[in-house]
Short mmCIF file of C-alpha atoms in Angstrom, two decimals:
data_model
loop_
_atom_site.label_atom_id
_atom_site.label_comp_id
_atom_site.label_asym_id
_atom_site.label_seq_id
_atom_site.Cartn_x
_atom_site.Cartn_y
_atom_site.Cartn_z
CA MET A 4 0.57 17.75 -26.22
CA ALA A 5 -1.08 14.56 -24.95
CA ARG A 6 -2.32 14.69 -21.37
CA VAL A 7 -1.71 11.81 -18.97
CA ILE A 8 -3.43 11.62 -15.59
CA VAL A 9 -1.74 9.30 -13.10
CA ILE A 10 -3.98 8.43 -10.15
CA GLY A 11 -1.86 7.50 -7.15
CA GLY A 12 1.56 8.79 -6.13
CA GLY A 13 3.10 5.62 -4.73
CA TYR A 14 6.17 3.79 -6.04
CA GLY A 15 4.68 2.96 -9.44
CA GLY A 16 2.77 6.22 -9.86
CA ILE A 17 5.75 8.51 -9.32
CA THR A 18 7.83 6.39 -11.70
CA VAL A 19 5.24 6.75 -14.48
CA ALA A 20 4.71 10.46 -13.84
CA LYS A 21 8.42 11.24 -13.86
CA GLY A 22 9.07 9.04 -16.90
CA LEU A 23 6.36 10.66 -19.04
CA ASP A 24 6.96 14.22 -17.84
CA PRO A 25 9.32 15.04 -20.76
CA VAL A 26 6.86 13.88 -23.46
CA ALA A 27 3.38 14.61 -22.08
CA ASP A 28 1.31 16.98 -20.01
CA VAL A 29 1.33 14.94 -16.79
CA ILE A 30 -1.05 15.42 -13.88
CA LEU A 31 -0.39 13.27 -10.82
CA VAL A 32 -3.42 13.02 -8.52
CA GLU A 33 -2.55 11.88 -4.98
CA ARG A 34 -4.67 11.89 -1.82
CA ASN A 35 -1.71 12.28 0.55
CA ASP A 36 0.02 15.60 1.08
CA ARG A 37 3.40 13.83 1.13
CA PHE A 38 4.90 10.72 -0.44
CA VAL A 39 4.96 7.98 2.21
CA HIS A 40 7.87 5.53 2.03
CA HIS A 41 5.98 2.47 3.26
CA ALA A 42 9.05 0.23 3.02
CA ALA A 43 10.40 2.03 6.10
CA ALA A 44 7.09 2.54 7.91
CA LEU A 45 7.69 -0.16 10.52
CA ARG A 46 11.05 1.37 11.45
CA ALA A 47 9.29 4.72 11.80
CA ALA A 48 6.81 3.13 14.19
CA VAL A 49 9.54 2.64 16.79
CA ASP A 50 12.10 5.36 15.92
CA ASP A 51 11.31 9.09 15.96
CA VAL A 52 14.14 9.89 13.53
CA TRP A 53 12.57 7.67 10.89
CA GLU A 54 9.18 9.26 11.55
CA GLN A 55 10.50 12.38 9.83
CA ALA A 56 12.28 10.50 7.07
CA ILE A 57 9.40 8.52 5.56
CA PHE A 58 7.29 11.55 4.60
CA MET A 59 8.67 13.40 1.57
CA PRO A 60 7.27 16.25 -0.56
CA TYR A 61 6.23 15.86 -4.20
CA SER A 62 7.36 19.42 -4.95
CA TYR A 63 10.38 18.50 -7.08
CA LEU A 64 9.14 15.32 -8.76
CA LEU A 65 8.01 16.88 -12.05
CA ASN A 66 9.70 19.57 -14.12
CA ARG A 67 6.74 20.32 -16.37
CA GLY A 68 3.78 18.45 -14.94
CA THR A 69 1.49 19.13 -11.99
CA VAL A 70 0.78 17.32 -8.71
CA VAL A 71 -2.82 17.68 -7.51
CA GLN A 72 -3.74 16.68 -3.97
CA GLY A 73 -7.21 15.21 -3.93
CA ASN A 74 -9.30 12.11 -3.45
CA VAL A 75 -10.66 10.57 -6.67
CA SER A 76 -14.37 9.74 -6.47
CA ARG A 77 -14.73 7.97 -9.81
CA VAL A 78 -13.30 7.62 -13.31
CA ASP A 79 -15.62 7.80 -16.32
CA GLY A 80 -13.72 6.86 -19.46
CA ASN A 81 -10.82 9.32 -19.51
CA THR A 82 -12.47 11.79 -17.12
CA VAL A 83 -11.26 11.78 -13.53
CA HIS A 84 -13.59 13.15 -10.85
CA ILE A 85 -12.01 14.49 -7.66
CA TYR A 86 -13.96 15.38 -4.53
CA GLY A 87 -14.41 19.16 -4.28
CA GLN A 88 -12.61 19.91 -7.55
CA GLU A 89 -13.43 20.25 -11.22
CA PRO A 90 -13.19 17.02 -13.25
CA LEU A 91 -10.01 16.43 -15.24
CA THR A 92 -9.96 14.87 -18.70
CA ALA A 93 -6.93 13.23 -20.30
CA ASP A 94 -5.84 11.28 -23.34
CA TYR A 95 -4.42 8.53 -21.11
CA VAL A 96 -5.22 7.48 -17.55
CA VAL A 97 -2.95 5.42 -15.31
CA LEU A 98 -4.49 3.72 -12.28
CA ALA A 99 -1.89 3.33 -9.52
CA THR A 100 -3.86 3.68 -6.30
CA GLY A 101 -2.22 0.80 -4.43
CA SER A 102 -3.70 -0.88 -1.38
CA THR A 103 -4.64 -0.20 2.20
CA TYR A 104 -3.07 -2.05 5.12
CA PRO A 105 -3.53 -1.80 8.90
CA PHE A 106 -1.49 0.74 10.87
CA PRO A 107 1.47 1.18 11.27
CA ALA A 108 2.48 -0.43 7.95
CA LYS A 109 0.25 2.15 6.25
CA HIS A 110 -1.67 5.22 7.38
CA ILE A 111 -5.35 6.05 6.94
CA THR A 112 -4.97 9.81 7.10
CA ALA A 113 -3.92 11.86 4.08
CA GLN A 114 -2.29 14.50 6.27
CA SER A 115 1.34 13.81 7.18
CA ALA A 116 1.12 16.00 10.30
CA ILE A 117 -1.68 13.82 11.66
CA ALA A 118 0.17 10.63 10.70
CA LYS A 119 3.28 11.83 12.57
CA HIS A 120 1.17 12.64 15.63
CA ARG A 121 -0.29 9.13 15.53
CA LEU A 122 3.22 7.66 15.38
CA ARG A 123 4.26 9.70 18.42
CA GLU A 124 1.21 8.42 20.30
CA LEU A 125 2.15 4.88 19.33
CA ARG A 126 5.71 5.19 20.57
CA ALA A 127 4.54 6.73 23.84
CA GLY A 128 2.30 3.71 24.36
CA LEU A 129 5.07 1.30 23.45
CA ASP A 130 7.33 2.89 26.05
CA SER A 131 4.87 1.74 28.72
CA ALA A 132 3.87 -1.61 27.22
CA GLU A 133 5.18 -4.80 28.78
CA LYS A 134 3.87 -7.10 26.06
CA ALA A 135 2.94 -6.66 22.40
CA VAL A 136 0.81 -9.16 20.46
CA LEU A 137 1.15 -9.33 16.68
CA VAL A 138 -1.72 -11.05 14.89
CA GLY A 139 -0.25 -12.51 11.72
CA GLY A 140 3.02 -14.30 11.07
CA GLY A 141 3.72 -13.14 7.53
CA THR A 142 6.43 -10.73 6.44
CA VAL A 143 4.84 -7.67 8.07
CA GLY A 144 4.35 -9.36 11.45
CA LEU A 145 7.88 -10.72 11.44
CA GLU A 146 9.47 -7.43 10.36
CA LEU A 147 7.51 -5.52 13.00
CA ALA A 148 8.59 -8.03 15.66
CA GLY A 149 12.23 -7.39 14.75
CA GLU A 150 11.77 -3.63 14.94
CA LEU A 151 10.04 -3.87 18.31
CA ARG A 152 12.78 -6.07 19.70
CA GLU A 153 15.52 -3.66 18.63
CA ALA A 154 13.75 -0.64 20.12
CA PHE A 155 12.35 -2.33 23.23
CA PRO A 156 14.74 -5.10 24.31
CA ASP A 157 12.77 -5.93 27.48
CA MET A 158 9.35 -6.11 25.89
CA GLN A 159 7.57 -9.45 25.60
CA ILE A 160 6.53 -10.05 22.00
CA GLU A 161 4.19 -12.77 20.78
CA ILE A 162 3.17 -13.54 17.21
CA ILE A 163 -0.16 -15.36 16.73
CA GLU A 164 -0.44 -17.11 13.36
CA ALA A 165 -3.54 -19.02 12.26
CA ALA A 166 -1.61 -21.28 9.85
CA ASP A 167 0.58 -24.15 11.00
CA ASP A 168 3.78 -22.20 10.30
CA ILE A 169 5.00 -18.66 9.78
CA LEU A 170 5.30 -17.30 6.23
CA ALA A 171 2.38 -19.50 5.24
CA SER A 172 1.87 -17.96 1.79
CA PRO A 173 3.29 -19.89 -1.21
CA GLY A 174 6.75 -19.09 -2.52
CA TYR A 175 8.94 -19.39 0.57
CA THR A 176 11.49 -22.20 0.64
CA PRO A 177 11.82 -24.38 3.75
CA GLU A 178 15.42 -23.15 4.15
CA PHE A 179 14.33 -19.51 4.16
CA ARG A 180 11.53 -20.19 6.59
CA LYS A 181 13.90 -22.04 8.94
CA THR A 182 16.47 -19.23 8.77
CA ILE A 183 13.82 -16.69 9.78
CA LYS A 184 12.41 -18.94 12.51
CA ASP A 185 15.87 -19.43 14.00
CA GLN A 186 16.49 -15.68 14.08
CA VAL A 187 13.07 -14.94 15.55
CA ALA A 188 13.81 -17.43 18.31
CA GLU A 189 17.20 -15.79 18.85
CA LEU A 190 15.43 -12.47 19.27
CA GLY A 191 13.29 -13.96 22.02
CA VAL A 192 10.00 -13.54 20.18
CA LYS A 193 7.34 -16.09 21.07
CA VAL A 194 5.57 -17.57 18.04
CA THR A 195 2.27 -19.41 18.41
CA THR A 196 1.16 -21.11 15.20
CA GLY A 197 -2.01 -23.00 14.37
CA ALA A 198 -3.92 -20.60 16.62
CA LYS A 199 -6.64 -18.17 15.60
CA LEU A 200 -8.07 -15.53 17.91
CA ALA A 201 -11.74 -16.08 18.70
CA PHE A 202 -12.14 -12.30 18.68
CA LEU A 203 -9.83 -9.32 18.32
CA PRO A 204 -8.86 -7.25 21.38
CA PRO A 205 -11.35 -4.51 22.34
CA THR A 206 -8.68 -1.80 22.27
CA PRO A 207 -7.80 -0.23 18.89
CA ALA A 208 -4.71 -1.68 17.23
CA GLY A 209 -1.56 0.22 18.16
CA THR A 210 -3.14 1.76 21.25
CA LEU A 211 -1.96 1.11 24.81
CA GLY A 212 -4.55 -0.81 26.84
CA ARG A 213 -4.34 -4.05 28.76
CA PHE A 214 -6.45 -6.80 27.19
CA GLU A 215 -7.17 -10.51 27.38
CA VAL A 216 -8.57 -12.52 24.49
CA GLU A 217 -8.82 -16.20 23.67
CA THR A 218 -7.88 -18.39 20.76
CA THR A 219 -10.55 -20.55 19.19
CA GLY A 220 -8.92 -23.40 21.13
CA GLY A 221 -9.61 -21.65 24.43
CA GLU A 222 -6.05 -20.48 25.20
CA ALA A 223 -5.79 -17.06 26.86
CA VAL A 224 -3.70 -14.35 25.17
CA THR A 225 -2.88 -11.19 27.10
CA GLY A 226 -1.02 -8.04 26.19
CA ASP A 227 -0.76 -4.26 26.49
CA VAL A 228 -0.77 -3.38 22.79
CA TRP A 229 -1.59 -5.35 19.66
CA PHE A 230 -1.19 -5.03 15.91
CA GLN A 231 -3.08 -6.50 12.96
CA CYS A 232 -0.44 -7.78 10.55
CA TYR A 233 -2.60 -8.97 7.68
CA GLY A 234 -5.34 -7.60 5.44
CA ALA A 235 -4.11 -5.75 2.33
CA THR A 236 -7.04 -4.43 0.28
CA PRO A 237 -6.75 -2.95 -3.24
CA VAL A 238 -7.96 0.66 -3.50
CA THR A 239 -10.38 0.40 -6.43
CA GLY A 240 -13.70 1.49 -4.94
CA TYR A 241 -13.70 4.56 -7.19
CA LEU A 242 -14.11 2.23 -10.19
CA ARG A 243 -17.37 0.66 -8.93
CA GLY A 244 -20.38 1.71 -10.96
CA THR A 245 -18.23 3.18 -13.75
CA ASP A 246 -17.08 2.14 -17.22
CA TYR A 247 -14.43 0.04 -15.48
CA GLU A 248 -16.78 -2.13 -13.43
CA ASP A 249 -16.40 -5.06 -15.86
CA ALA A 250 -12.61 -4.94 -15.49
CA LEU A 251 -12.77 -5.59 -11.73
CA THR A 252 -12.28 -9.07 -10.31
CA GLU A 253 -14.32 -10.42 -7.44
CA GLY A 254 -11.47 -9.48 -5.09
CA GLY A 255 -11.41 -5.90 -6.32
CA THR A 256 -8.27 -6.06 -8.44
CA VAL A 257 -8.13 -4.75 -12.01
CA ARG A 258 -7.80 -7.10 -14.97
CA VAL A 259 -4.92 -6.03 -17.15
CA LEU A 260 -3.45 -7.24 -20.45
CA PRO A 261 0.26 -8.12 -20.70
CA THR A 262 0.74 -4.53 -21.95
CA LEU A 263 -0.80 -3.40 -18.61
CA GLN A 264 -3.72 -1.82 -20.43
CA VAL A 265 -6.94 -2.25 -18.48
CA ALA A 266 -9.05 -4.95 -20.12
CA GLY A 267 -11.37 -3.26 -22.62
CA HIS A 268 -9.72 0.17 -22.37
CA ASP A 269 -6.93 0.92 -24.84
CA HIS A 270 -5.90 4.26 -23.29
CA THR A 271 -6.11 3.29 -19.61
CA TYR A 272 -3.39 1.42 -17.75
CA ALA A 273 -3.12 -0.07 -14.27
CA LEU A 274 -0.12 -1.14 -12.23
CA GLY A 275 1.01 -2.11 -8.77
CA ASP A 276 -1.09 -3.54 -5.97
CA ILE A 277 -4.42 -3.06 -7.75
CA THR A 278 -3.68 -5.36 -10.70
CA ASP A 279 -4.70 -9.01 -10.99
CA ILE A 280 -1.11 -10.01 -11.81
CA LEU A 281 -0.19 -13.13 -9.86
CA GLU A 282 2.87 -12.01 -7.93
CA SER A 283 3.55 -10.46 -4.56
CA LYS A 284 2.77 -6.76 -4.38
CA ARG A 285 6.19 -5.15 -4.03
CA ALA A 286 7.63 -1.72 -4.71
CA ASP A 287 10.18 -3.09 -7.18
CA ALA A 288 7.43 -4.90 -9.11
CA ALA A 289 5.41 -1.66 -9.31
CA ARG A 290 8.43 0.19 -10.66
CA SER A 291 9.07 -2.53 -13.26
CA GLN A 292 5.44 -2.35 -14.37
CA ALA A 293 5.72 1.45 -14.51
CA ARG A 294 8.51 1.17 -17.06
CA VAL A 295 6.23 -0.91 -19.31
CA VAL A 296 3.46 1.68 -18.98
CA ILE A 297 5.88 4.50 -19.82
CA ALA A 298 7.08 2.71 -22.96
CA ASN A 299 3.57 1.93 -24.18
CA ILE A 300 2.05 5.36 -23.61
CA ALA A 301 5.10 7.02 -25.20
CA SER A 302 4.65 4.74 -28.21
CA GLN A 303 0.95 5.58 -28.51
CA ILE A 304 1.68 9.30 -28.24
CA GLU A 305 4.03 8.93 -31.22
CA GLY A 306 1.36 7.08 -33.20
CA GLY A 307 2.63 3.57 -32.58
CA ASP A 308 1.21 0.53 -30.85
CA PRO A 309 1.75 -0.50 -27.22
CA GLU A 310 4.19 -3.40 -27.67
CA ALA A 311 6.01 -3.60 -24.33
CA THR A 312 4.72 -6.37 -22.06
CA TYR A 313 5.17 -7.25 -18.42
CA GLN A 314 6.13 -10.74 -17.32
CA PRO A 315 5.98 -11.49 -13.58
CA LYS A 316 9.32 -12.55 -12.15
CA ARG A 317 10.15 -14.90 -9.34
CA ASP A 318 9.95 -12.91 -6.17
CA TRP A 319 13.01 -11.85 -4.27
CA VAL A 320 12.14 -11.79 -0.59
CA VAL A 321 14.14 -9.28 1.46
CA LEU A 322 13.01 -9.52 5.08
CA PRO A 323 14.85 -7.45 7.69
CA LEU A 324 14.13 -8.23 11.34
CA GLY A 325 15.26 -4.90 12.69
CA PRO A 326 18.60 -3.36 11.68
CA THR A 327 20.76 -6.31 12.81
CA HIS A 328 18.77 -9.40 11.82
CA GLY A 329 16.96 -10.74 8.79
CA ALA A 330 17.34 -12.93 5.73
CA SER A 331 16.65 -12.86 2.00
CA GLN A 332 15.54 -15.44 -0.54
CA LEU A 333 17.21 -14.65 -3.86
CA PHE A 334 17.26 -16.22 -7.32
CA ASP A 335 20.14 -16.23 -9.78
CA GLY A 336 19.92 -16.03 -13.55
CA GLU A 337 19.10 -19.72 -13.87
CA GLY A 338 16.41 -19.53 -11.21
CA ALA A 339 18.42 -21.29 -8.51
CA THR A 340 17.56 -20.23 -4.96
CA ARG A 341 20.08 -18.63 -2.62
CA ILE A 342 19.41 -17.76 1.01
CA VAL A 343 21.49 -15.01 2.62
CA GLY A 344 21.56 -13.67 6.15
CA ALA A 345 21.38 -10.35 7.95
CA GLU A 346 24.53 -8.72 6.57
CA GLU A 347 23.68 -9.17 2.90
CA THR A 348 20.01 -8.42 3.58
CA ALA A 349 21.09 -5.03 4.94
CA GLU A 350 23.22 -4.45 1.84
CA ILE A 351 20.32 -5.27 -0.49
CA LYS A 352 17.74 -3.09 1.19
CA GLY A 353 20.32 -0.61 2.38
CA THR A 354 20.98 0.54 5.88
CA ASP A 355 18.65 3.47 5.10
CA LEU A 356 15.83 1.16 3.89
CA MET A 357 16.17 2.74 0.44
CA ILE A 358 15.34 6.25 1.66
CA SER A 359 18.15 7.71 -0.47
CA VAL A 360 16.86 5.99 -3.61
CA ILE A 361 13.36 7.39 -3.15
CA ARG A 362 14.61 10.88 -2.30
CA SER A 363 16.62 10.86 -5.52
CA GLN A 364 13.59 9.80 -7.53
CA LEU A 365 11.54 12.59 -5.96
CA GLY A 366 14.27 15.11 -6.85
CA LEU A 367 15.23 15.72 -3.23
CA PRO A 368 18.81 16.11 -1.91
#
């Protein structure tokens, strides 16, 4: 039976592993001891109930395959090297290692117990904080502001955005941006645009500690806790100095063909945040790419060619601002834009932030 090694147990990785489990010997290699549902991580930052919910075991994901906890050091051809373990060799390798992002949107530690302890420390600090400063006015900064406002109604919250407006990345319509700005104002969140901090606060992000910094324009910014809400970085360092070096872009993403095969490597695929595909890095996009990878590897196992291709779609933007606010930018079949408010946004993402969907995929009740 053909062996498939999937590196990375995020949204795309678990989809590929589960989809190929019936037809291949699947090994999923994941550094974390639990699946982390990042889509609900900002809710977990302010709510202890959600702290428990976002960490889920991999125990029931695969019926036949194996989940190996370990940190991949490099990949040579179809051989995967894991720190402290024997190398693994496969017929097919799937790269799905995702990206890093500043806490609390993502966690550095691979141990869920330590991550939960860090979240408890964060909430204890937030209980005492009078003002929070969020550096970055993109989707993460805005969503975190909404969560903070819901949990801490008396807290002062300020977003500092270097661009001249929030949601500065391409793809957002003026109507969507205005809808979000109106709701942010309704929530009493101060937004300062066109301002860049001359230096970051001396206290670690997410840690209680009074600070005062300045913008490059000389304006003072004070607070008790701050968060960095920008800076996603693809996790591809394990490919440096290997057979895959030539497939890496200057920014560290992996060049892929429309079939999602890594450029120059017929039996290696990549998906999710690490690819050079020009679209926003979303869980639903990773799952769609995973389905292409499943189809192509299954075809190759049967002796056929990889014929399924991935075409980036126009991005749906679903942006909750806490449980009671938010908006979404949707597109119909003809590509026409539709903006909806908080109620439909909650219906799309679900009041449980899709926890039930992920639990089902992981084989959990």
